[in-house]
Amino acid sequence: MYATPETPSRPNSQVHIELAERSYPIAIGGALIQASESFANLPKASQVLIVSNTTVAPLYAEQLKTALLQHYPKVHVLELPDGEVFKTWETLNLIFDVLLQNECDRKTVLFALGGGVVGDMTGFAAASYMRGVPFVQVPTTLLAQVDSSVGGKTAINHPLGKNMVGAFYQPLRVVCDLDTLKTLPARELSAGLAEVIKYGPIADMAFLDWIELHISDLMAGDSDALAKAIQRSCEIKAEVVGQDERESGLRAILNFGHTFGHAIESGMGYGKWLHGEAVGCGMVMAAELSQRLGLIEPGFVQRLKHLIQKAGLPVAGPILSATDNAGRYLELMRVDKKTEAGELRFVLIDGPGRAVVRSAPDVLVRQVIEVCCI
Ligand code: NAD
Ligand code: GLY
């Protein structure tokens, strides 16, 4: 468990995902993208592909390409359009187009350079191109460094539901270069903090204490604070994924705030609210539901809400329907991977630092939506 809020930060660290033959390291540190050693000892291939987007590629693709040319004779770069709205079949096909046009074989290694959207799509392309080619995650957003690049969930969106089409497919390695966070817009940094905060109430109250103490440093982009937050987030995620890789139970706790959050994202139209913003607000709603079920005290909901607000995130949900807002949320939330036989299930806080997945009466869920939306 987490040591103390005062433990000094440890940049240049590694966390391990233990999954037998699919185990891999997460490297965390500065200047890792341009270091050829970051990519040593990967499988040999005659060509590899960097998948990025129109925002991230101009910033970092050349550095990564130079580092990879120390190991591979040919390195292609693909720039996808940028945005959650492009996390689709059509964009996925652009990856397959480049792989096929260049006659890439099944040894080709894919490198996902970007945030969670690029990472999820590149992972899915790697899982399915020629029934599976190796891939490496090089996450460049805080959200991707603390969550989406780790654990092997890959997906694209469907107009009817978020991340509804995808595969579990682990990367060979994750390389988190802290320097990339220096170019990240403040709104995106806040969105990433939502997924950092998430780990506290579900697994580690000492980490929540530490985040509260250091929220200003994190918001200011302080590298030591970010390194520490990324390391502890990855450690918690590694512990959970190591026990339940394919989410047959425990792993669902990592979706705290996501049932309400996904409804906000798809109900507003993908990209209007950032994923982390929707998750931040969704955590407030899920905490409120936990309290109404008698699982936690009102003070805990207020504490979490205050922190989420301090992280620059919205804490009130949007109105998704002028006529039946709660009904619309419920309709959208039913398209959720945790739904069983039509029954909605939520990740709830079952006491500080403990999460549980369970159903809740519609009447309570409606009350929560009514008090939490403006
Ligand atoms: P994102 O990938 O859209 O990136 C956010 C924005 O920041 C984009 O415009 C991107 O181009 C830009 N950007 C990225 N790195 C940058 C940098 N270093 N400097 C400047 N700009 C940069 O969004 P995200 O928040 O990283 O990821 C959200 C996605 O991740 C969602 O689709 C969500 O469903 C998915 N996700 C997946 C998992 C998983 O386990 N696979 C977990 C959480 C979230
Ligand atoms: N982001 C939730 C998970 O990886 O399970």
Short mmCIF file of C-alpha atoms and ligand atoms in Angstrom, two decimals:
data_model
loop_
_atom_site.label_atom_id
_atom_site.label_comp_id
_atom_site.label_asym_id
_atom_site.label_seq_id
_atom_site.Cartn_x
_atom_site.Cartn_y
_atom_site.Cartn_z
CA MET A 1 0.00 0.00 0.00
CA TYR A 2 0.93 3.66 -0.29
CA ALA A 3 3.69 4.77 2.11
CA THR A 4 2.94 8.28 3.42
CA PRO A 5 1.92 11.58 1.86
CA GLU A 6 5.45 12.85 2.49
CA THR A 7 7.37 10.10 0.65
CA PRO A 8 9.78 11.77 -1.81
CA SER A 9 8.97 11.33 -5.48
CA ARG A 10 10.89 8.78 -7.57
CA PRO A 11 11.19 9.78 -11.18
CA ASN A 12 12.68 7.29 -13.64
CA SER A 13 10.84 4.37 -12.14
CA GLN A 14 9.29 1.18 -13.45
CA VAL A 15 6.05 -0.57 -12.59
CA HIS A 16 5.41 -4.15 -13.71
CA ILE A 17 2.22 -5.68 -14.97
CA GLU A 18 2.38 -9.33 -13.94
CA LEU A 19 0.40 -11.46 -16.40
CA ALA A 20 2.53 -14.60 -16.85
CA GLU A 21 3.78 -14.69 -20.47
CA ARG A 22 2.02 -11.38 -21.17
CA SER A 23 3.83 -9.47 -18.38
CA TYR A 24 5.40 -6.12 -19.28
CA PRO A 25 7.08 -3.03 -17.79
CA ILE A 26 5.80 0.52 -17.59
CA ALA A 27 8.75 2.94 -17.73
CA ILE A 28 8.14 6.37 -16.20
CA GLY A 29 10.62 9.22 -16.60
CA GLY A 30 11.83 12.24 -18.54
CA ALA A 31 13.30 12.26 -22.08
CA LEU A 32 12.29 8.66 -22.74
CA ILE A 33 10.87 9.08 -26.26
CA GLN A 34 14.16 10.19 -27.81
CA ALA A 35 16.21 7.56 -25.92
CA SER A 36 16.84 4.55 -28.15
CA GLU A 37 17.31 2.40 -24.97
CA SER A 38 13.61 2.89 -24.23
CA PHE A 39 12.91 0.64 -27.21
CA ALA A 40 15.75 -1.90 -26.89
CA ASN A 41 15.05 -5.64 -26.83
CA LEU A 42 11.72 -5.51 -28.63
CA PRO A 43 10.99 -8.15 -31.29
CA LYS A 44 12.88 -7.80 -34.55
CA ALA A 45 10.98 -6.58 -37.62
CA SER A 46 11.82 -5.28 -41.08
CA GLN A 47 9.45 -2.34 -40.65
CA VAL A 48 7.38 -0.76 -37.90
CA LEU A 49 4.56 1.78 -37.78
CA ILE A 50 4.10 4.75 -35.46
CA VAL A 51 0.40 5.58 -35.17
CA SER A 52 -0.21 9.11 -33.92
CA ASN A 53 -2.49 12.02 -34.73
CA THR A 54 -2.33 15.45 -36.35
CA THR A 55 -1.64 17.16 -32.98
CA VAL A 56 0.88 14.81 -31.38
CA ALA A 57 2.86 13.69 -34.44
CA PRO A 58 4.27 17.17 -35.21
CA LEU A 59 5.44 17.39 -31.57
CA TYR A 60 6.97 13.96 -30.96
CA ALA A 61 6.90 11.61 -33.99
CA GLU A 62 10.29 12.70 -35.33
CA GLN A 63 11.98 12.03 -31.96
CA LEU A 64 10.37 8.63 -31.70
CA LYS A 65 11.19 7.79 -35.30
CA THR A 66 14.86 8.68 -34.76
CA ALA A 67 15.01 6.47 -31.67
CA LEU A 68 13.31 3.57 -33.47
CA LEU A 69 15.64 3.83 -36.47
CA GLN A 70 18.40 2.65 -34.11
CA HIS A 71 16.57 -0.68 -33.97
CA TYR A 72 14.53 -1.00 -37.19
CA PRO A 73 15.47 -0.36 -40.84
CA LYS A 74 12.14 1.21 -41.81
CA VAL A 75 9.79 3.32 -39.67
CA HIS A 76 6.46 4.59 -41.05
CA VAL A 77 4.40 7.33 -39.40
CA LEU A 78 0.62 7.60 -39.69
CA GLU A 79 -1.24 10.73 -38.55
CA LEU A 80 -4.87 10.02 -37.72
CA PRO A 81 -7.42 12.82 -37.38
CA ASP A 82 -7.53 14.07 -33.77
CA GLY A 83 -10.51 13.59 -31.48
CA GLU A 84 -12.86 11.22 -29.70
CA VAL A 85 -15.29 11.68 -32.58
CA PHE A 86 -12.75 9.87 -34.82
CA LYS A 87 -12.54 6.75 -32.61
CA THR A 88 -14.42 4.82 -35.31
CA TRP A 89 -14.24 1.95 -37.80
CA GLU A 90 -13.38 4.44 -40.55
CA THR A 91 -10.32 5.74 -38.70
CA LEU A 92 -9.30 2.23 -37.67
CA ASN A 93 -9.29 1.29 -41.33
CA LEU A 94 -6.72 4.01 -42.05
CA ILE A 95 -4.27 1.99 -39.94
CA PHE A 96 -5.00 -1.21 -41.87
CA ASP A 97 -4.68 0.72 -45.17
CA VAL A 98 -1.12 1.83 -44.33
CA LEU A 99 -0.13 -1.63 -43.07
CA LEU A 100 -1.40 -3.32 -46.22
CA GLN A 101 -0.11 -0.68 -48.65
CA ASN A 102 3.38 -1.19 -47.19
CA GLU A 103 3.06 -4.99 -47.21
CA CYS A 104 3.63 -5.11 -43.46
CA ASP A 105 3.91 -8.69 -42.24
CA ARG A 106 2.85 -10.17 -38.91
CA LYS A 107 6.17 -9.21 -37.26
CA THR A 108 5.47 -5.51 -37.76
CA VAL A 109 5.44 -3.68 -34.42
CA LEU A 110 2.92 -0.86 -33.93
CA PHE A 111 3.78 2.11 -31.68
CA ALA A 112 0.84 4.10 -30.30
CA LEU A 113 2.05 7.69 -29.82
CA GLY A 114 -0.68 9.86 -28.33
CA GLY A 115 -3.51 9.93 -25.83
CA GLY A 116 -6.13 7.33 -25.04
CA VAL A 117 -7.88 7.65 -28.39
CA VAL A 118 -4.75 6.81 -30.39
CA GLY A 119 -3.78 4.13 -27.84
CA ASP A 120 -7.15 2.38 -27.86
CA MET A 121 -7.36 2.37 -31.66
CA THR A 122 -3.76 1.31 -32.24
CA GLY A 123 -4.19 -1.49 -29.69
CA PHE A 124 -7.32 -2.71 -31.45
CA ALA A 125 -5.57 -2.55 -34.82
CA ALA A 126 -2.65 -4.55 -33.36
CA ALA A 127 -5.07 -7.12 -31.90
CA SER A 128 -6.73 -7.70 -35.25
CA TYR A 129 -4.17 -7.06 -38.03
CA MET A 130 -3.22 -10.53 -39.31
CA ARG A 131 -4.91 -11.82 -36.11
CA GLY A 132 -2.42 -10.02 -33.90
CA VAL A 133 0.86 -8.14 -34.17
CA PRO A 134 2.97 -6.77 -31.29
CA PHE A 135 2.50 -3.21 -30.07
CA VAL A 136 3.99 -0.68 -27.69
CA GLN A 137 2.18 2.14 -25.91
CA VAL A 138 3.86 5.56 -25.83
CA PRO A 139 1.18 7.58 -24.01
CA THR A 140 1.41 11.38 -24.15
CA THR A 141 -1.55 12.49 -22.01
CA LEU A 142 -1.80 12.17 -18.24
CA LEU A 143 -4.97 10.14 -18.68
CA ALA A 144 -3.23 7.69 -20.98
CA GLN A 145 -0.17 7.43 -18.69
CA VAL A 146 -2.22 6.61 -15.59
CA ASP A 147 -4.90 4.46 -17.16
CA SER A 148 -5.64 3.81 -20.82
CA SER A 149 -2.18 2.66 -21.97
CA VAL A 150 -2.02 0.09 -19.16
CA GLY A 151 -3.99 -3.13 -18.91
CA GLY A 152 -4.75 -4.06 -22.51
CA LYS A 153 -8.25 -2.71 -23.06
CA THR A 154 -8.55 -1.60 -26.68
CA ALA A 155 -11.66 -0.33 -28.44
CA ILE A 156 -13.51 1.97 -30.78
CA ASN A 157 -16.85 3.67 -30.13
CA HIS A 158 -20.21 2.80 -31.69
CA PRO A 159 -22.80 5.56 -32.19
CA LEU A 160 -24.96 3.70 -29.65
CA GLY A 161 -22.31 3.18 -26.99
CA LYS A 162 -18.78 4.02 -25.96
CA ASN A 163 -15.95 1.49 -26.35
CA MET A 164 -18.48 -1.13 -27.39
CA VAL A 165 -16.28 -2.83 -30.00
CA GLY A 166 -12.80 -3.93 -29.01
CA ALA A 167 -10.49 -6.56 -27.56
CA PHE A 168 -8.28 -7.32 -24.58
CA TYR A 169 -4.77 -7.17 -25.99
CA GLN A 170 -1.69 -6.34 -23.92
CA PRO A 171 1.15 -4.14 -25.18
CA LEU A 172 4.76 -5.35 -25.00
CA ARG A 173 5.79 -2.26 -23.06
CA VAL A 174 4.52 1.14 -21.94
CA VAL A 175 6.86 4.15 -22.14
CA CYS A 176 5.56 7.19 -20.20
CA ASP A 177 7.67 10.23 -21.03
CA LEU A 178 6.89 12.91 -18.43
CA ASP A 179 8.22 15.64 -20.72
CA THR A 180 5.31 15.18 -23.12
CA LEU A 181 2.97 16.47 -20.41
CA LYS A 182 4.59 19.92 -20.75
CA THR A 183 2.74 20.52 -24.01
CA LEU A 184 -0.58 19.16 -22.74
CA PRO A 185 -3.37 21.78 -22.53
CA ALA A 186 -4.56 22.52 -18.95
CA ARG A 187 -8.03 21.14 -19.69
CA GLU A 188 -6.50 17.80 -20.72
CA LEU A 189 -4.31 17.72 -17.60
CA SER A 190 -7.44 18.15 -15.48
CA ALA A 191 -9.17 15.37 -17.40
CA GLY A 192 -6.25 13.08 -16.56
CA LEU A 193 -6.46 14.02 -12.90
CA ALA A 194 -9.98 12.56 -12.81
CA GLU A 195 -8.52 9.09 -13.46
CA VAL A 196 -5.77 9.71 -10.87
CA ILE A 197 -8.32 10.74 -8.22
CA LYS A 198 -10.39 7.65 -9.07
CA TYR A 199 -7.77 5.31 -7.57
CA GLY A 200 -8.10 6.87 -4.09
CA PRO A 201 -11.72 6.17 -3.14
CA ILE A 202 -11.71 2.70 -4.75
CA ALA A 203 -8.39 1.41 -3.42
CA ASP A 204 -6.10 3.67 -1.42
CA MET A 205 -7.17 6.42 0.98
CA ALA A 206 -3.55 7.38 1.72
CA PHE A 207 -3.18 8.14 -1.99
CA LEU A 208 -6.33 10.28 -1.82
CA ASP A 209 -4.80 12.18 1.13
CA TRP A 210 -1.63 12.70 -0.91
CA ILE A 211 -3.54 13.95 -3.97
CA GLU A 212 -5.44 16.43 -1.78
CA LEU A 213 -2.15 17.75 -0.39
CA HIS A 214 -0.53 18.05 -3.83
CA ILE A 215 -3.43 19.03 -6.07
CA SER A 216 -1.94 22.50 -6.76
CA ASP A 217 1.43 20.98 -7.76
CA LEU A 218 -0.33 18.51 -10.01
CA MET A 219 -2.42 21.24 -11.62
CA ALA A 220 0.75 23.29 -12.15
CA GLY A 221 2.36 20.38 -14.01
CA ASP A 222 5.08 19.79 -11.40
CA SER A 223 7.12 16.87 -12.80
CA ASP A 224 7.93 15.26 -9.44
CA ALA A 225 4.31 15.32 -8.32
CA LEU A 226 3.14 14.00 -11.69
CA ALA A 227 5.76 11.23 -11.64
CA LYS A 228 4.58 10.14 -8.23
CA ALA A 229 0.89 10.27 -9.22
CA ILE A 230 1.57 8.24 -12.37
CA GLN A 231 3.62 5.66 -10.52
CA ARG A 232 1.05 5.07 -7.76
CA SER A 233 -1.84 5.03 -10.26
CA CYS A 234 -0.02 2.43 -12.38
CA GLU A 235 0.82 0.36 -9.29
CA ILE A 236 -2.83 0.20 -8.27
CA LYS A 237 -3.94 -0.57 -11.81
CA ALA A 238 -1.23 -3.26 -12.09
CA GLU A 239 -2.46 -4.88 -8.88
CA VAL A 240 -6.06 -5.00 -10.12
CA VAL A 241 -5.28 -6.08 -13.70
CA GLY A 242 -2.86 -8.72 -12.43
CA GLN A 243 -5.75 -10.35 -10.55
CA ASP A 244 -8.47 -9.93 -13.17
CA GLU A 245 -7.13 -9.23 -16.65
CA ARG A 246 -10.42 -9.72 -18.52
CA GLU A 247 -12.75 -8.09 -16.01
CA SER A 248 -14.63 -11.09 -14.77
CA GLY A 249 -15.06 -9.29 -11.44
CA LEU A 250 -12.60 -7.08 -9.57
CA ARG A 251 -11.36 -5.05 -12.57
CA ALA A 252 -14.79 -3.41 -12.90
CA ILE A 253 -13.92 -1.19 -9.90
CA LEU A 254 -11.61 0.75 -12.23
CA ASN A 255 -14.80 1.98 -13.90
CA PHE A 256 -15.85 4.06 -10.88
CA GLY A 257 -17.74 7.06 -12.31
CA HIS A 258 -17.77 5.59 -15.82
CA THR A 259 -21.42 4.44 -16.02
CA PHE A 260 -22.71 7.98 -15.48
CA GLY A 261 -19.69 9.35 -17.37
CA HIS A 262 -20.25 7.29 -20.52
CA ALA A 263 -23.90 8.45 -20.58
CA ILE A 264 -22.68 12.07 -20.47
CA GLU A 265 -20.12 11.48 -23.24
CA SER A 266 -22.46 9.73 -25.66
CA GLY A 267 -25.51 11.82 -24.67
CA MET A 268 -23.68 15.10 -25.32
CA GLY A 269 -22.04 13.77 -28.51
CA TYR A 270 -18.51 12.32 -28.40
CA GLY A 271 -15.86 14.97 -27.78
CA LYS A 272 -18.07 17.71 -26.24
CA TRP A 273 -17.14 16.63 -22.72
CA LEU A 274 -13.68 15.12 -22.40
CA HIS A 275 -13.63 11.53 -21.13
CA GLY A 276 -11.94 12.60 -17.87
CA GLU A 277 -14.45 15.42 -17.35
CA ALA A 278 -17.34 13.00 -17.72
CA VAL A 279 -15.65 10.52 -15.37
CA GLY A 280 -15.00 13.28 -12.78
CA CYS A 281 -18.65 14.28 -12.76
CA GLY A 282 -19.68 10.61 -12.92
CA MET A 283 -17.68 9.92 -9.75
CA VAL A 284 -19.65 12.62 -7.91
CA MET A 285 -22.89 10.98 -9.09
CA ALA A 286 -21.72 7.47 -8.17
CA ALA A 287 -20.61 8.71 -4.73
CA GLU A 288 -23.99 10.38 -4.24
CA LEU A 289 -25.69 7.08 -5.13
CA SER A 290 -23.43 5.23 -2.69
CA GLN A 291 -24.47 7.65 0.04
CA ARG A 292 -28.18 7.28 -0.76
CA LEU A 293 -27.74 3.50 -0.46
CA GLY A 294 -26.23 4.02 3.00
CA LEU A 295 -22.75 2.86 2.02
CA ILE A 296 -20.86 6.07 2.84
CA GLU A 297 -21.35 9.27 4.85
CA PRO A 298 -22.43 12.54 3.17
CA GLY A 299 -19.10 14.05 4.28
CA PHE A 300 -17.20 11.65 2.01
CA VAL A 301 -19.26 12.71 -1.01
CA GLN A 302 -18.52 16.37 -0.21
CA ARG A 303 -14.81 15.64 0.22
CA LEU A 304 -14.58 13.91 -3.16
CA LYS A 305 -16.67 16.58 -4.87
CA HIS A 306 -14.41 19.31 -3.46
CA LEU A 307 -11.27 17.59 -4.76
CA ILE A 308 -12.76 17.00 -8.21
CA GLN A 309 -13.74 20.67 -8.35
CA LYS A 310 -10.23 21.73 -7.27
CA ALA A 311 -8.84 19.62 -10.12
CA GLY A 312 -10.70 21.92 -12.51
CA LEU A 313 -13.38 19.39 -13.39
CA PRO A 314 -17.16 19.83 -13.65
CA VAL A 315 -19.15 18.37 -10.75
CA ALA A 316 -22.67 18.94 -12.11
CA GLY A 317 -24.00 16.79 -14.93
CA PRO A 318 -25.46 18.24 -18.13
CA ILE A 319 -29.17 18.08 -18.99
CA LEU A 320 -29.47 15.44 -21.70
CA SER A 321 -33.24 15.72 -22.20
CA ALA A 322 -35.59 18.63 -21.52
CA THR A 323 -38.55 16.28 -21.08
CA ASP A 324 -37.17 13.29 -19.13
CA ASN A 325 -33.54 13.88 -18.18
CA ALA A 326 -33.25 10.96 -15.75
CA GLY A 327 -34.99 8.67 -18.27
CA ARG A 328 -32.47 9.66 -20.93
CA TYR A 329 -29.52 8.99 -18.60
CA LEU A 330 -31.00 5.59 -17.71
CA GLU A 331 -31.51 4.73 -21.38
CA LEU A 332 -27.91 5.66 -22.22
CA MET A 333 -26.51 3.90 -19.15
CA ARG A 334 -28.14 0.61 -20.12
CA VAL A 335 -25.65 0.42 -23.03
CA ASP A 336 -22.87 -0.44 -20.60
CA LYS A 337 -20.65 -3.50 -20.47
CA LYS A 338 -21.57 -4.03 -16.80
CA THR A 339 -25.29 -4.34 -17.60
CA GLU A 340 -26.49 -7.91 -16.97
CA ALA A 341 -29.82 -9.18 -18.36
CA GLY A 342 -30.95 -5.57 -18.77
CA GLU A 343 -30.11 -4.69 -15.14
CA LEU A 344 -27.83 -1.70 -14.65
CA ARG A 345 -24.87 -2.17 -12.31
CA PHE A 346 -22.77 0.59 -10.78
CA VAL A 347 -19.33 0.81 -9.22
CA LEU A 348 -20.10 2.24 -5.78
CA ILE A 349 -17.99 3.24 -2.81
CA ASP A 350 -18.56 0.74 -0.05
CA GLY A 351 -16.61 2.64 2.60
CA PRO A 352 -13.50 4.81 2.14
CA GLY A 353 -10.97 3.06 -0.09
CA ARG A 354 -13.31 0.18 -0.98
CA ALA A 355 -15.48 -0.32 -4.06
CA VAL A 356 -18.30 -2.71 -4.89
CA VAL A 357 -20.23 -3.42 -8.10
CA ARG A 358 -23.98 -3.73 -7.63
CA SER A 359 -27.39 -2.69 -8.89
CA ALA A 360 -29.47 0.13 -7.43
CA PRO A 361 -33.19 0.88 -7.56
CA ASP A 362 -34.14 3.13 -10.52
CA VAL A 363 -35.93 5.48 -8.15
CA LEU A 364 -32.65 6.23 -6.32
CA VAL A 365 -30.71 6.60 -9.55
CA ARG A 366 -33.34 9.07 -10.76
CA GLN A 367 -33.01 11.08 -7.52
CA VAL A 368 -29.23 11.23 -7.97
CA ILE A 369 -29.55 12.46 -11.55
CA GLU A 370 -32.06 15.08 -10.45
CA VAL A 371 -29.85 16.50 -7.69
CA CYS A 372 -26.59 16.25 -9.65
CA CYS A 373 -27.63 17.80 -12.99
CA ILE A 374 -28.05 21.47 -13.83
P1 NAD B 1 -7.15 12.00 -26.35
O1 NAD B 1 -6.45 10.82 -26.80
O2 NAD B 1 -8.26 12.54 -27.18
O3 NAD B 1 -6.09 13.16 -26.09
C1 NAD B 1 -6.53 14.41 -25.65
C2 NAD B 1 -6.06 15.56 -26.56
O4 NAD B 1 -4.72 15.87 -26.23
C3 NAD B 1 -6.08 15.25 -28.02
O5 NAD B 1 -6.46 16.40 -28.74
C4 NAD B 1 -4.62 14.89 -28.31
O6 NAD B 1 -4.26 15.08 -29.65
C5 NAD B 1 -3.92 15.86 -27.40
N1 NAD B 1 -2.59 15.47 -26.97
C6 NAD B 1 -2.16 14.23 -26.62
N2 NAD B 1 -0.93 14.29 -26.12
C7 NAD B 1 -0.55 15.58 -26.17
C8 NAD B 1 0.63 16.27 -25.77
N3 NAD B 1 1.63 15.65 -25.16
N4 NAD B 1 0.69 17.60 -25.99
C9 NAD B 1 -0.37 18.25 -26.55
N5 NAD B 1 -1.51 17.67 -26.91
C10 NAD B 1 -1.60 16.34 -26.71
O7 NAD B 1 -7.79 11.78 -24.89
P2 NAD B 1 -7.27 11.04 -23.58
O8 NAD B 1 -7.87 11.79 -22.47
O9 NAD B 1 -5.82 10.82 -23.61
O10 NAD B 1 -7.95 9.61 -23.69
C11 NAD B 1 -9.34 9.46 -23.68
C12 NAD B 1 -9.68 8.16 -24.35
O11 NAD B 1 -9.11 7.09 -23.62
C13 NAD B 1 -11.17 7.88 -24.43
O12 NAD B 1 -11.49 7.42 -25.70
C14 NAD B 1 -11.38 6.78 -23.40
O13 NAD B 1 -12.45 5.95 -23.72
C15 NAD B 1 -10.08 6.06 -23.45
N6 NAD B 1 -9.76 5.32 -22.24
C16 NAD B 1 -9.38 4.03 -22.37
C17 NAD B 1 -9.01 3.29 -21.26
C18 NAD B 1 -8.50 1.90 -21.42
O14 NAD B 1 -8.34 1.21 -20.40
N7 NAD B 1 -8.20 1.46 -22.61
C19 NAD B 1 -9.05 3.89 -19.99
C20 NAD B 1 -9.44 5.22 -19.89
C21 NAD B 1 -9.79 5.93 -21.04
N1 GLY B 2 -9.98 1.91 -17.43
C1 GLY B 2 -10.61 0.80 -16.84
C2 GLY B 2 -9.85 -0.46 -17.06
O1 GLY B 2 -8.79 -0.48 -17.62
O2 GLY B 2 -10.32 -1.49 -16.66
#
